C-alpha cells in the first residue's frame, strides 16, 4: 500500500467552493469533475495512441461518468447484467462493449446478448463451451495470465490461462466453431512497473502470430487490460517513463492487430474528490482523534479492498502538528481512515478532502450501520 | 442517437439511420424503440434487434398467416401467441372463414404502443368483433385454456430474451393439445444462415410432438441473413403437399388481397436449401 500523502492548507476559492457544495448537498460528498475526467481520457490517448479504450465500469459505475466518456468516444468494459443496464439507460449500444467477466452463468451470457454485448472473455475450456449454443453470435477474447510483482492488486492469480495453453484452447475453439478474436490480459491494478505489461504484449503478439500461422480464422485483437497507475502518494510518479516501454512494445506490433485496453482507475480516480466533515474529536492516550462523517465502509472502502491510501487534504496549514487519527463514525475498530498522521489542531466542522477518490471507492462501499453513503455530484 | 446498430452478431451487423424517433421505452431489462427510417418507414426494435418494419412486414405476416390457414382450408378458430403489433391479427382476419381469433400478448403496453405508433400494422384488426385479446403469458395460456383451435401461430421474439419459453418442449406439447384434429401450428424460427441451432432445436422439440414437422421459408429483408424459417407442425402430412390447383382454389375462394403470398410461393416455400436440409438430416442421425 502506498504511504499516506497529507496536503496541508487550501486556497480560499477552493475552500469556498467545497463549503458551498456541503451547504447545498450535505456531507459527505463525492464530486465528479467533468474536466478532469476528459483530461485523463485525453492523457491516456496521448500515451497510448491507436488504442481503443473500454472504460471498466466497475471502477466507478456512475451514469455521468459513462455519459461523459461516451461523448469522448470511449467504449465500455462490462462485467455484469447491472453494468449492461447502466449502459442501456444511456442508450449506449452493446456494439461498444466487451464483456470481460471470465466466469459466467448461462443467464449472464443471455443477458449480455440481449444487451447487445457479443464479445466475451473466457480463460478455459469449460467457459468456452458455455458459448457453444451462441457460437454464431459471439466473438471471444482468450484471457492469458501474466503475474506481476509490482501491482497493488494482482489480477492474474485468479483469472487467465497459462500462455502455454493458448494454442490448444484456440484449436479447440476452432473445432467447436467458436471464433477467438484475440487475446487479453490484465497485469493487475495500480501496477507501478510496466515491465509486466511489455512482456505480456510481446508474448501475446508471439502467440497470436503462432496461432494464426495455421488458422484460417485469424485473431486480430490484443486487449492489454487496465492497471495503469496513479500517483496516490504524491511521489512524482513519472508517467512518461512508465508508458514509454509500453508504447515501444505496441509500435512493434503488426498494423492489422487492433489493440484495445480496459482502463478503470486511470480514467476515473483523479476525476473524483471526496469531501467529508469532522463531526467530533477526542483526546485518547497519545493521539488526537477526529471523527469524520465518511468511513471505511463508505467512500474509503478502497483502503481495504483496493489497498490504496488516498491523499488527504486538511484545510488548515501545517503548524503545531501532533499525532492524530482520522476515524470513521461507525462502532467498528477497523473503521479508521488514517492512522498515526501528523495534523494541526482541527475543529468540528472542518472539511477533510480526499483526492483521487474515483476508482473502487463508492463502488465497493457497504451499507454497514445503515449509513447511506456519500452523495455523488457532478 | 443517429443510427441504430443491430447487435445480434459479433462479426457482422446492419445499421439503420434513425430519421425520427417516435417512441422509446427503457427499463433495466429491455429497450424498445420505434423510429422512422426514410426507406423502411416505421421500425420497431427491441434490445438492439429489429422486430418489424412497415416496409417489409407484409412478407412475414402473410407467410406466417396464409400458409397454415390456406393449407388447412377451413380454419374457424385461430390462436396467435405474441403478435402484439397486430400485423398477424390483421392477416388472419382477412379470412372470412375465421370466426374467432384469440391473440395472447404478455405485455398490454405493447398493444397500446403499437396502436399509437404502428397503426398500419393492425389496421383496425384490434376492433374486429371476431378478435379476442388476452393479456397473459403465452405459456400459461396454452397450458390452462380449455379452448381449441384449428391453427396456432407463434409470432414470438428471439429465443434469447422474453420469447425463450415459446421455443420449449413444454410449449409445443401444450399447443399440440389445443389443436383440433387436422390442425396446424406454425412458429417464427429465426434466420438459419446465422442461427442454425434454432432450427435444429425446433426440429427436435416440435418434431417430438407432431406426426409431421418441417420448415418453410421466406426472405424478409430486415431480418438480416437471407431466408427466415417458419416451423410447421401438424398431424396431417397431406397439408403441406397440397398441389397448386388446390391452393389456387383455396386462395381464390378466400379472396385475399396479398402482396407476397401466391399459391406458387406457398408450395415453393417448403423447399429448403441444401445447407439447411443437410444440417437437419445430420442432427437427426
Ligand atoms: C477484467 C478487468 N478489466 C479492467 C479492470 C480495470 O482495471 P484498472 O482499474 O486497474 O484499470 C479490471 C479491474 O479489476 C478488471 O478486472
XYZ file of C-alpha atoms and ligand atoms in Angstrom:
679
model
C 0.000 0.000 0.000
C 1.273 3.471 -0.815
C 2.410 5.772 2.006
C -0.202 8.306 3.029
C 0.136 11.753 1.476
C -1.198 14.672 3.501
C -1.597 18.081 1.953
C -1.856 20.988 4.368
C -3.804 24.170 3.669
C -6.186 25.090 0.884
C -6.749 28.199 -1.189
C -9.766 30.288 -0.383
C -11.779 29.940 -3.588
C -11.481 26.150 -3.461
C -12.494 26.000 0.175
C -15.421 28.332 -0.507
C -16.489 26.062 -3.385
C -16.356 22.939 -1.213
C -18.207 24.689 1.608
C -20.924 25.821 -0.762
C -21.354 22.256 -2.016
C -21.669 20.945 1.525
C -24.110 23.717 2.426
C -26.278 22.756 -0.513
C -25.950 18.974 -0.589
C -24.763 17.973 2.847
C -21.733 15.862 3.734
C -20.104 13.508 2.856
C -19.829 14.033 -0.902
C -18.023 12.583 -3.882
C -17.667 15.271 -6.535
C -17.003 14.316 -10.145
C -15.016 16.741 -12.283
C -16.033 16.549 -15.897
C -12.953 18.470 -16.950
C -10.615 16.186 -15.088
C -12.289 13.076 -16.452
C -11.898 14.290 -20.016
C -8.300 15.305 -19.291
C -7.495 11.801 -18.036
C -9.071 10.253 -21.123
C -7.041 12.528 -23.376
C -3.863 11.858 -21.439
C -4.310 8.143 -21.874
C -4.983 8.665 -25.571
C -1.704 10.537 -25.831
C 0.209 7.847 -24.008
C -1.417 5.023 -25.931
C -2.251 6.324 -29.404
C -4.252 3.996 -31.674
C -5.559 2.061 -28.690
C -9.356 1.832 -28.317
C -10.430 2.292 -24.705
C -13.136 0.335 -22.949
C -13.754 2.006 -19.589
C -14.052 -0.646 -16.855
C -17.385 0.447 -15.435
C -16.763 -1.470 -12.224
C -14.255 1.160 -11.079
C -16.964 3.793 -10.622
C -20.311 2.680 -12.004
C -21.829 6.094 -12.483
C -24.179 7.435 -15.128
C -22.460 10.820 -15.533
C -19.047 9.239 -15.939
C -20.429 6.889 -18.569
C -22.117 9.697 -20.471
C -19.040 11.947 -20.463
C -16.729 9.146 -21.568
C -19.166 8.049 -24.259
C -19.167 11.604 -25.598
C -15.391 11.333 -25.882
C -15.747 8.176 -27.955
C -14.840 5.782 -25.178
C -16.247 2.248 -25.215
C -17.124 0.128 -22.185
C -15.967 -2.978 -20.387
C -18.934 -4.629 -18.683
C -18.840 -7.491 -16.238
C -22.433 -7.900 -15.128
C -26.063 -7.518 -16.050
C -26.264 -4.450 -13.815
C -23.497 -2.716 -15.732
C -25.211 -3.511 -19.019
C -28.399 -1.990 -17.600
C -26.478 1.190 -16.758
C -25.382 1.471 -20.376
C -28.846 0.782 -21.685
C -30.182 3.630 -19.610
C -27.810 5.847 -21.585
C -28.659 4.405 -24.963
C -25.141 3.135 -25.366
C -25.209 0.338 -27.871
C -23.893 -3.053 -26.894
C -21.763 -2.717 -30.028
C -19.478 -0.539 -27.950
C -18.890 -3.031 -25.182
C -16.890 -6.101 -24.350
C -17.971 -8.477 -21.626
C -14.869 -9.225 -19.598
C -16.030 -11.391 -16.757
C -14.229 -14.703 -17.342
C -16.687 -16.877 -15.385
C -20.324 -16.685 -16.408
C -23.656 -18.340 -15.835
C -25.768 -19.117 -18.860
C -28.173 -16.402 -17.735
C -25.283 -13.892 -17.727
C -24.447 -14.782 -21.321
C -28.054 -14.432 -22.397
C -28.463 -11.127 -20.574
C -25.306 -9.828 -22.217
C -26.504 -10.895 -25.665
C -29.818 -9.195 -25.044
C -27.878 -6.114 -24.065
C -26.052 -6.350 -27.379
C -22.728 -7.340 -25.879
C -21.363 -10.025 -28.197
C -17.651 -10.151 -27.375
C -16.879 -12.334 -24.357
C -13.731 -13.066 -22.416
C -13.016 -16.652 -21.390
C -9.947 -18.286 -19.936
C -10.611 -22.012 -20.020
C -12.319 -24.744 -21.997
C -15.329 -25.097 -19.722
C -16.141 -21.428 -20.118
C -15.561 -21.642 -23.848
C -18.035 -24.499 -24.084
C -20.705 -22.414 -22.393
C -20.693 -20.331 -25.566
C -21.456 -23.244 -27.891
C -25.206 -22.512 -28.092
C -24.379 -18.922 -29.088
C -21.367 -19.627 -31.253
C -22.790 -17.980 -34.334
C -23.404 -14.772 -32.484
C -20.321 -14.280 -30.348
C -16.648 -13.414 -30.608
C -14.212 -14.405 -27.899
C -11.132 -12.956 -26.277
C -8.977 -15.516 -24.527
C -7.526 -14.197 -21.297
C -3.936 -15.089 -20.559
C -2.306 -14.853 -17.161
C 0.840 -12.796 -16.533
C 1.743 -12.402 -12.881
C 3.032 -9.041 -11.753
C 5.041 -8.438 -8.597
C 4.528 -4.706 -8.679
C 0.768 -4.396 -8.936
C -1.217 -3.366 -5.880
C -3.918 -5.819 -6.906
C -2.805 -9.000 -8.654
C -5.426 -9.839 -11.292
C -3.658 -12.757 -12.886
C -3.794 -15.168 -9.985
C -7.488 -15.754 -10.225
C -8.027 -15.429 -13.949
C -6.188 -16.125 -17.133
C -4.875 -19.282 -18.744
C -1.259 -20.250 -18.876
C 0.354 -18.813 -22.058
C 1.475 -22.329 -22.967
C -2.169 -23.459 -23.081
C -3.235 -20.835 -25.622
C -2.610 -22.845 -28.819
C -4.589 -25.833 -27.548
C -7.554 -23.705 -26.481
C -7.529 -21.849 -29.792
C -7.518 -25.150 -31.672
C -10.352 -26.477 -29.548
C -12.353 -23.305 -30.207
C -11.861 -23.798 -33.924
C -13.106 -27.344 -33.634
C -16.164 -26.049 -31.788
C -16.692 -23.385 -34.450
C -16.302 -20.553 -31.948
C -14.292 -17.593 -33.135
C -11.494 -16.395 -30.891
C -10.920 -12.797 -31.906
C -7.805 -12.329 -29.898
C -6.023 -12.433 -26.558
C -6.446 -10.352 -23.458
C -4.545 -9.965 -20.241
C -4.694 -7.887 -17.122
C -1.398 -7.433 -15.319
C -3.012 -6.172 -12.136
C -4.302 -2.879 -10.947
C -2.104 0.087 -9.993
C 0.885 -1.648 -11.492
C 3.872 0.650 -10.969
C 6.263 -1.017 -13.328
C 5.373 -1.501 -16.966
C 7.723 -4.449 -17.423
C 4.937 -6.993 -16.980
C 2.796 -5.122 -19.494
C 5.629 -5.107 -22.004
C 6.427 -8.773 -21.519
C 2.744 -9.653 -21.861
C 2.409 -7.647 -25.082
C 5.416 -9.400 -26.599
C 4.265 -12.825 -25.507
C 0.699 -12.323 -26.753
C 1.906 -10.982 -30.082
C 4.049 -14.077 -30.468
C 1.177 -16.377 -29.507
C -1.183 -14.668 -31.932
C 1.326 -14.917 -34.755
C 1.949 -18.598 -33.975
C -1.720 -19.483 -33.805
C -2.546 -17.519 -36.931
C 0.064 -19.367 -38.946
C -2.099 -22.455 -39.254
C -5.515 -20.887 -38.848
C -7.995 -19.811 -41.467
C -9.849 -17.647 -38.952
C -7.088 -15.432 -37.600
C -7.022 -13.483 -34.356
C -6.632 -9.745 -34.711
C -7.338 -8.224 -31.283
C -4.956 -7.678 -28.402
C -6.599 -6.443 -25.224
C -3.942 -5.050 -22.899
C -6.338 -4.697 -19.977
C -6.132 -1.923 -17.411
C -3.902 -1.404 -14.446
C -2.365 1.946 -15.460
C -1.121 3.578 -12.268
C -1.672 6.855 -10.477
C 0.353 8.883 -8.080
C -1.568 8.263 -4.870
C 1.499 9.006 -2.736
C 2.222 12.480 -4.164
C 5.554 10.942 -5.121
C 6.121 12.476 -8.581
C 5.281 9.253 -10.361
C 6.853 9.528 -13.808
C 4.121 8.540 -16.240
C 6.320 9.261 -19.257
C 8.792 6.694 -18.012
C 6.011 4.248 -17.217
C 4.290 4.419 -20.589
C 7.331 4.725 -22.862
C 8.209 0.987 -22.885
C 4.554 0.094 -23.499
C 4.458 2.498 -26.422
C 7.578 0.942 -27.849
C 6.133 -2.543 -27.472
C 2.886 -1.509 -29.167
C 4.673 0.197 -32.028
C 6.353 -3.080 -32.866
C 3.025 -4.877 -33.336
C 1.729 -5.670 -36.811
C -0.560 -2.957 -38.231
C -3.562 -5.226 -38.585
C -3.630 -6.109 -34.899
C -6.263 -4.000 -33.133
C -5.138 -3.012 -29.679
C -7.738 -2.254 -27.048
C -7.499 -1.564 -23.316
C -9.814 -1.664 -20.300
C -8.721 1.179 -18.060
C -10.729 1.852 -14.943
C -8.624 3.502 -12.313
C -6.567 5.742 -14.575
C -9.599 7.390 -16.139
C -11.787 7.908 -13.153
C -9.711 8.106 -9.968
C -8.377 11.671 -10.350
C -11.763 12.872 -11.556
C -13.493 12.380 -8.214
C -12.879 14.264 -4.966
C -14.242 13.207 -1.607
C -15.475 15.804 0.879
C -16.013 14.749 4.472
C -16.641 16.790 7.601
C -15.191 16.426 11.078
C -18.122 15.653 13.317
C -16.355 15.122 16.619
C -12.970 14.938 18.325
C -11.487 13.329 21.400
C -8.142 13.007 23.124
C -7.270 9.367 23.719
C -3.823 8.484 25.051
C -1.098 9.902 22.842
C -3.420 10.622 19.974
C -5.834 13.306 18.986
C -8.810 11.550 17.430
C -11.024 13.148 14.796
C -14.251 11.522 13.686
C -15.399 12.064 10.125
C -18.785 11.523 8.521
C -17.342 9.294 5.787
C -15.906 5.950 6.656
C -14.115 2.755 5.765
C -17.409 1.115 4.867
C -18.219 4.109 2.656
C -16.089 6.056 0.172
C -12.927 4.943 1.948
C -13.668 1.259 1.413
C -10.925 1.234 -1.218
C -8.375 1.467 1.588
C -9.456 -2.048 2.490
C -10.437 -3.650 -0.799
C -8.246 -1.729 -3.216
C -5.186 -1.350 -0.977
C -4.848 2.363 -1.641
C -4.331 5.344 0.669
C -5.917 8.436 -0.800
C -4.065 11.740 -0.472
C -5.884 13.730 2.192
C -6.063 17.483 2.292
C -6.562 19.412 5.534
C -7.936 22.918 5.275
C -5.501 24.285 7.894
C -1.809 24.965 7.480
C 0.906 22.740 8.932
C 1.567 24.349 12.282
C 1.726 22.749 15.742
C 1.493 19.272 14.208
C 0.601 16.455 16.555
C -0.039 12.739 16.208
C -3.621 12.205 15.206
C -6.055 9.616 13.932
C -8.804 10.243 11.414
C -11.595 7.832 12.086
C -14.925 6.915 10.599
C -18.048 7.213 12.712
C -19.053 3.558 12.987
C -18.562 1.420 16.057
C -16.101 -0.903 14.394
C -12.424 -0.585 15.290
C -11.426 -1.220 11.676
C -13.223 1.973 10.695
C -10.101 4.130 10.700
C -9.350 6.338 7.727
C -5.846 7.487 8.634
C -3.769 6.053 11.435
C -0.962 7.993 13.086
C -0.791 11.092 10.888
C 0.598 14.476 11.798
C -2.124 17.104 11.843
C -2.587 20.640 13.081
C -5.424 21.182 15.519
C -8.668 20.708 13.669
C -12.137 21.693 14.728
C -15.555 20.195 14.382
C -16.997 21.308 11.060
C -13.612 21.334 9.282
C -13.637 19.665 5.898
C -11.300 16.824 5.050
C -10.725 16.465 1.329
C -9.882 13.089 -0.180
C -8.159 13.289 -3.558
C -8.193 10.727 -6.372
C -11.234 9.025 -4.970
C -12.895 7.850 -8.171
C -11.746 4.264 -8.522
C -13.037 1.453 -6.314
C -14.381 3.858 -3.667
C -18.162 4.225 -3.840
C -18.089 1.076 -5.980
C -17.206 -1.093 -3.001
C -18.993 0.862 -0.249
C -21.311 -1.087 2.018
C -24.366 -0.050 3.991
C -22.936 -1.072 7.347
C -24.689 0.757 10.222
C -27.428 1.638 7.697
C -25.398 4.667 6.696
C -26.373 5.642 3.207
C -23.024 6.760 1.859
C -21.647 9.837 0.194
C -23.842 11.666 -2.258
C -22.311 11.736 -5.729
C -22.353 15.058 -7.597
C -21.181 16.221 -10.995
C -28.621 8.697 -31.414
C -28.427 8.997 -35.173
C -28.123 5.368 -36.121
C -29.451 2.091 -34.888
C -26.845 -0.656 -34.906
C -28.235 -4.130 -34.639
C -26.353 -6.155 -32.043
C -27.236 -9.719 -32.977
C -23.825 -10.873 -34.139
C -20.289 -10.087 -33.086
C -18.714 -10.255 -36.507
C -21.356 -8.585 -38.709
C -24.308 -6.288 -38.301
C -26.718 -3.942 -40.026
C -27.367 -0.332 -39.186
C -30.338 1.903 -39.898
C -30.494 5.667 -39.875
C -32.929 6.991 -37.301
C -34.706 9.752 -39.144
C -37.149 10.465 -36.366
C -37.569 8.816 -33.006
C -41.235 8.325 -32.176
C -41.145 6.219 -29.088
C -38.615 4.848 -26.713
C -39.107 2.766 -23.616
C -36.171 1.826 -21.478
C -36.209 -0.296 -18.415
C -33.391 -2.174 -16.783
C -34.489 -5.240 -18.686
C -35.496 -4.011 -22.068
C -35.067 -1.247 -24.541
C -37.797 -0.727 -27.088
C -37.732 1.891 -29.837
C -39.998 2.918 -32.674
C -38.418 5.250 -35.184
C -38.851 6.393 -38.745
C -36.400 5.445 -41.442
C -36.651 7.123 -44.809
C -36.707 3.849 -46.707
C -38.308 1.421 -44.291
C -40.963 3.615 -42.706
C -41.590 2.912 -39.070
C -39.178 0.460 -37.500
C -39.606 -1.249 -34.146
C -36.558 -2.571 -32.316
C -36.259 -4.477 -29.060
C -32.957 -4.873 -27.226
C -30.892 -3.984 -30.252
C -32.746 -6.289 -32.635
C -35.117 -5.289 -35.443
C -38.597 -6.639 -34.752
C -40.664 -5.277 -37.612
C -40.674 -2.515 -40.218
C -43.552 -1.044 -42.168
C -41.847 -1.656 -45.480
C -41.417 -5.408 -45.290
C -43.710 -6.670 -42.522
C -46.181 -7.921 -45.134
C -43.824 -10.703 -46.169
C -43.504 -12.051 -42.665
C -47.149 -11.683 -41.688
C -48.598 -13.051 -44.916
C -46.361 -16.087 -44.866
C -46.941 -16.928 -41.224
C -50.719 -16.458 -41.521
C -51.820 -17.522 -45.017
C -49.696 -20.630 -45.409
C -51.274 -22.523 -42.486
C -54.731 -21.026 -42.984
C -54.995 -21.827 -46.679
C -53.411 -25.243 -46.226
C -55.932 -26.009 -43.529
C -58.706 -24.812 -45.811
C -61.442 -24.289 -43.281
C -59.901 -22.829 -40.163
C -62.501 -21.246 -37.948
C -60.636 -20.689 -34.721
C -57.124 -19.272 -34.704
C -54.726 -18.668 -31.805
C -51.903 -16.124 -32.094
C -49.229 -16.159 -29.407
C -47.391 -12.830 -29.280
C -48.002 -10.543 -32.187
C -48.838 -7.515 -30.068
C -48.193 -5.218 -33.026
C -51.410 -6.529 -34.608
C -49.984 -7.362 -38.027
C -50.633 -11.083 -37.673
C -54.172 -10.497 -36.450
C -54.799 -8.287 -39.482
C -53.741 -11.032 -41.903
C -55.627 -13.774 -40.046
C -58.858 -11.799 -40.014
C -58.654 -11.276 -43.774
C -60.008 -14.822 -43.924
C -63.778 -14.633 -43.762
C -63.821 -18.302 -42.759
C -62.171 -17.361 -39.459
C -64.917 -16.763 -36.941
C -62.693 -16.262 -33.934
C -59.084 -15.216 -33.381
C -57.515 -15.114 -29.926
C -54.358 -13.041 -29.566
C -52.310 -13.678 -26.422
C -49.802 -10.940 -25.681
C -47.763 -10.884 -22.483
C -47.465 -7.118 -22.292
C -50.520 -4.867 -22.643
C -48.267 -1.873 -23.246
C -47.020 -3.389 -26.500
C -50.554 -3.284 -27.897
C -51.214 0.253 -26.670
C -47.944 1.427 -28.127
C -48.419 -0.394 -31.419
C -51.902 1.061 -31.863
C -50.479 4.512 -31.445
C -47.143 4.285 -33.240
C -47.560 1.376 -35.672
C -51.230 1.794 -36.611
C -50.706 0.406 -40.103
C -49.745 -2.957 -38.660
C -53.089 -3.719 -37.065
C -55.068 -1.532 -39.473
C -58.118 -1.753 -37.231
C -57.829 -5.500 -36.524
C -57.953 -4.974 -32.757
C -61.510 -3.593 -33.172
C -62.759 -6.550 -35.207
C -65.574 -8.285 -33.269
C -64.016 -11.669 -34.128
C -60.843 -10.754 -32.230
C -60.308 -11.574 -28.585
C -57.271 -10.011 -26.906
C -55.867 -11.804 -23.880
C -53.067 -10.303 -21.817
C -51.231 -13.314 -20.455
C -48.028 -15.285 -20.636
C -48.301 -17.419 -23.778
C -47.028 -20.498 -21.958
C -49.597 -20.108 -19.166
C -52.368 -19.614 -21.703
C -51.652 -22.732 -23.732
C -51.267 -24.753 -20.545
C -54.516 -23.582 -18.957
C -57.061 -22.796 -21.645
C -59.981 -25.095 -22.402
C -60.434 -23.605 -25.877
C -59.477 -25.490 -29.040
C -58.085 -24.101 -32.282
C -57.606 -25.057 -35.907
C -54.453 -23.020 -36.411
C -51.900 -21.805 -33.848
C -49.386 -19.138 -34.850
C -46.446 -18.313 -32.601
C -45.305 -14.815 -33.503
C -42.539 -14.576 -30.941
C -39.357 -12.637 -30.323
C -35.921 -14.215 -30.313
C -35.316 -17.307 -28.137
C -32.642 -15.276 -26.335
C -34.940 -12.950 -24.499
C -38.546 -12.836 -23.441
C -39.627 -15.322 -26.111
C -37.474 -18.130 -24.743
C -40.304 -20.259 -23.349
C -42.072 -20.192 -26.722
C -39.305 -22.420 -28.061
C -39.574 -25.024 -25.309
C -40.725 -28.655 -25.342
C -43.499 -27.722 -22.942
C -44.845 -25.027 -25.195
C -45.014 -27.248 -28.279
C -46.616 -30.051 -26.267
C -49.231 -27.812 -24.686
C -50.010 -26.153 -28.022
C -50.375 -29.527 -29.700
C -53.104 -30.438 -27.189
C -55.099 -27.336 -28.161
C -55.318 -28.244 -31.831
C -58.487 -29.689 -33.282
C -57.923 -32.777 -35.480
C -56.278 -31.694 -38.706
C -54.942 -28.551 -37.072
C -51.651 -26.813 -37.871
C -49.129 -24.997 -35.711
C -46.572 -22.578 -37.175
C -43.843 -20.575 -35.477
C -41.316 -17.891 -36.250
C -37.998 -19.702 -36.291
C -35.151 -17.311 -36.977
C -32.630 -16.871 -39.770
C -30.909 -20.228 -40.237
C -27.885 -18.910 -42.090
C -26.800 -17.296 -38.825
C -28.760 -19.352 -36.322
C -28.726 -22.950 -37.479
C -29.102 -24.195 -33.916
C -32.548 -22.637 -33.628
C -33.796 -24.778 -36.482
C -32.165 -27.891 -35.117
C -33.599 -27.329 -31.636
C -37.072 -26.837 -33.040
C -36.793 -29.943 -35.169
C -36.036 -31.908 -32.017
C -38.583 -30.304 -29.733
C -41.505 -29.644 -32.054
C -40.772 -32.784 -34.030
C -41.358 -34.843 -30.900
C -44.941 -33.552 -30.694
C -46.258 -33.760 -34.255
C -46.581 -36.596 -36.729
C -45.356 -34.200 -39.398
C -42.861 -31.456 -38.671
C -40.905 -29.368 -41.158
C -39.951 -25.821 -42.067
C -40.824 -23.390 -44.788
C -39.186 -20.104 -45.537
C -39.327 -16.583 -46.878
C -36.721 -13.863 -47.200
C -37.676 -10.922 -45.020
C -35.126 -8.238 -45.909
C -34.822 -6.643 -42.490
C -34.283 -9.993 -40.779
C -30.724 -9.852 -41.964
C -29.117 -13.009 -43.269
C -31.156 -14.438 -46.135
C -34.167 -16.616 -45.601
C -36.098 -16.800 -42.378
C -37.585 -20.148 -41.435
C -41.053 -20.850 -40.117
C -41.601 -24.091 -38.289
C -44.584 -26.214 -39.285
C -46.235 -28.926 -37.227
C -49.334 -30.975 -37.971
C -50.627 -34.483 -37.632
C -51.760 -34.463 -41.242
C -48.758 -34.687 -43.627
C -51.035 -34.109 -46.619
C -51.483 -30.471 -45.622
C -48.052 -29.432 -46.738
C -48.048 -31.207 -50.066
C -51.206 -29.711 -51.484
C -50.961 -29.155 -55.219
C -51.094 -25.771 -56.866
C -54.645 -26.234 -58.107
C -55.982 -26.929 -54.627
C -54.088 -23.993 -53.162
C -55.216 -21.762 -56.007
C -58.823 -22.743 -55.370
C -58.476 -22.001 -51.660
C -56.760 -18.701 -52.406
C -59.444 -17.673 -54.861
C -62.206 -18.711 -52.510
C -60.646 -16.723 -49.676
C -60.496 -13.697 -51.975
C -57.343 -12.402 -50.317
C -55.523 -9.282 -51.217
C -51.844 -10.235 -50.826
C -48.531 -8.692 -51.827
C -46.124 -11.572 -51.237
C -48.196 -14.712 -50.924
C -49.198 -16.664 -54.009
C -50.124 -20.341 -54.201
C -46.869 -20.945 -56.123
C -44.830 -19.235 -53.415
C -46.694 -21.305 -50.834
C -45.676 -24.585 -52.396
C -42.159 -23.483 -53.167
C -41.598 -22.189 -49.635
C -41.422 -25.765 -48.348
C -38.377 -26.450 -50.490
C -35.364 -25.916 -48.254
C -31.836 -25.015 -49.348
C -29.435 -27.904 -49.127
C -27.250 -26.477 -46.341
C -30.370 -26.417 -44.221
C -31.796 -29.830 -45.089
C -28.325 -31.338 -44.668
C -27.934 -29.791 -41.222
C -31.375 -31.038 -40.217
C -30.655 -34.523 -41.513
C -27.311 -34.631 -39.716
C -28.934 -33.561 -36.459
C -31.486 -36.326 -36.795
C -28.898 -39.062 -37.020
C -11.166 -7.508 -16.370
C -10.800 -6.168 -15.853
N -10.640 -5.167 -16.714
C -10.297 -3.922 -16.305
C -10.138 -3.616 -14.966
C -9.766 -2.228 -14.591
O -8.506 -2.150 -14.064
P -7.865 -0.774 -13.653
O -8.852 -0.047 -12.831
O -6.643 -1.148 -12.903
O -7.516 -0.023 -14.891
C -10.304 -4.642 -14.027
C -10.133 -4.361 -12.603
O -10.417 -5.120 -11.719
C -10.642 -5.948 -14.473
O -10.814 -6.959 -13.603
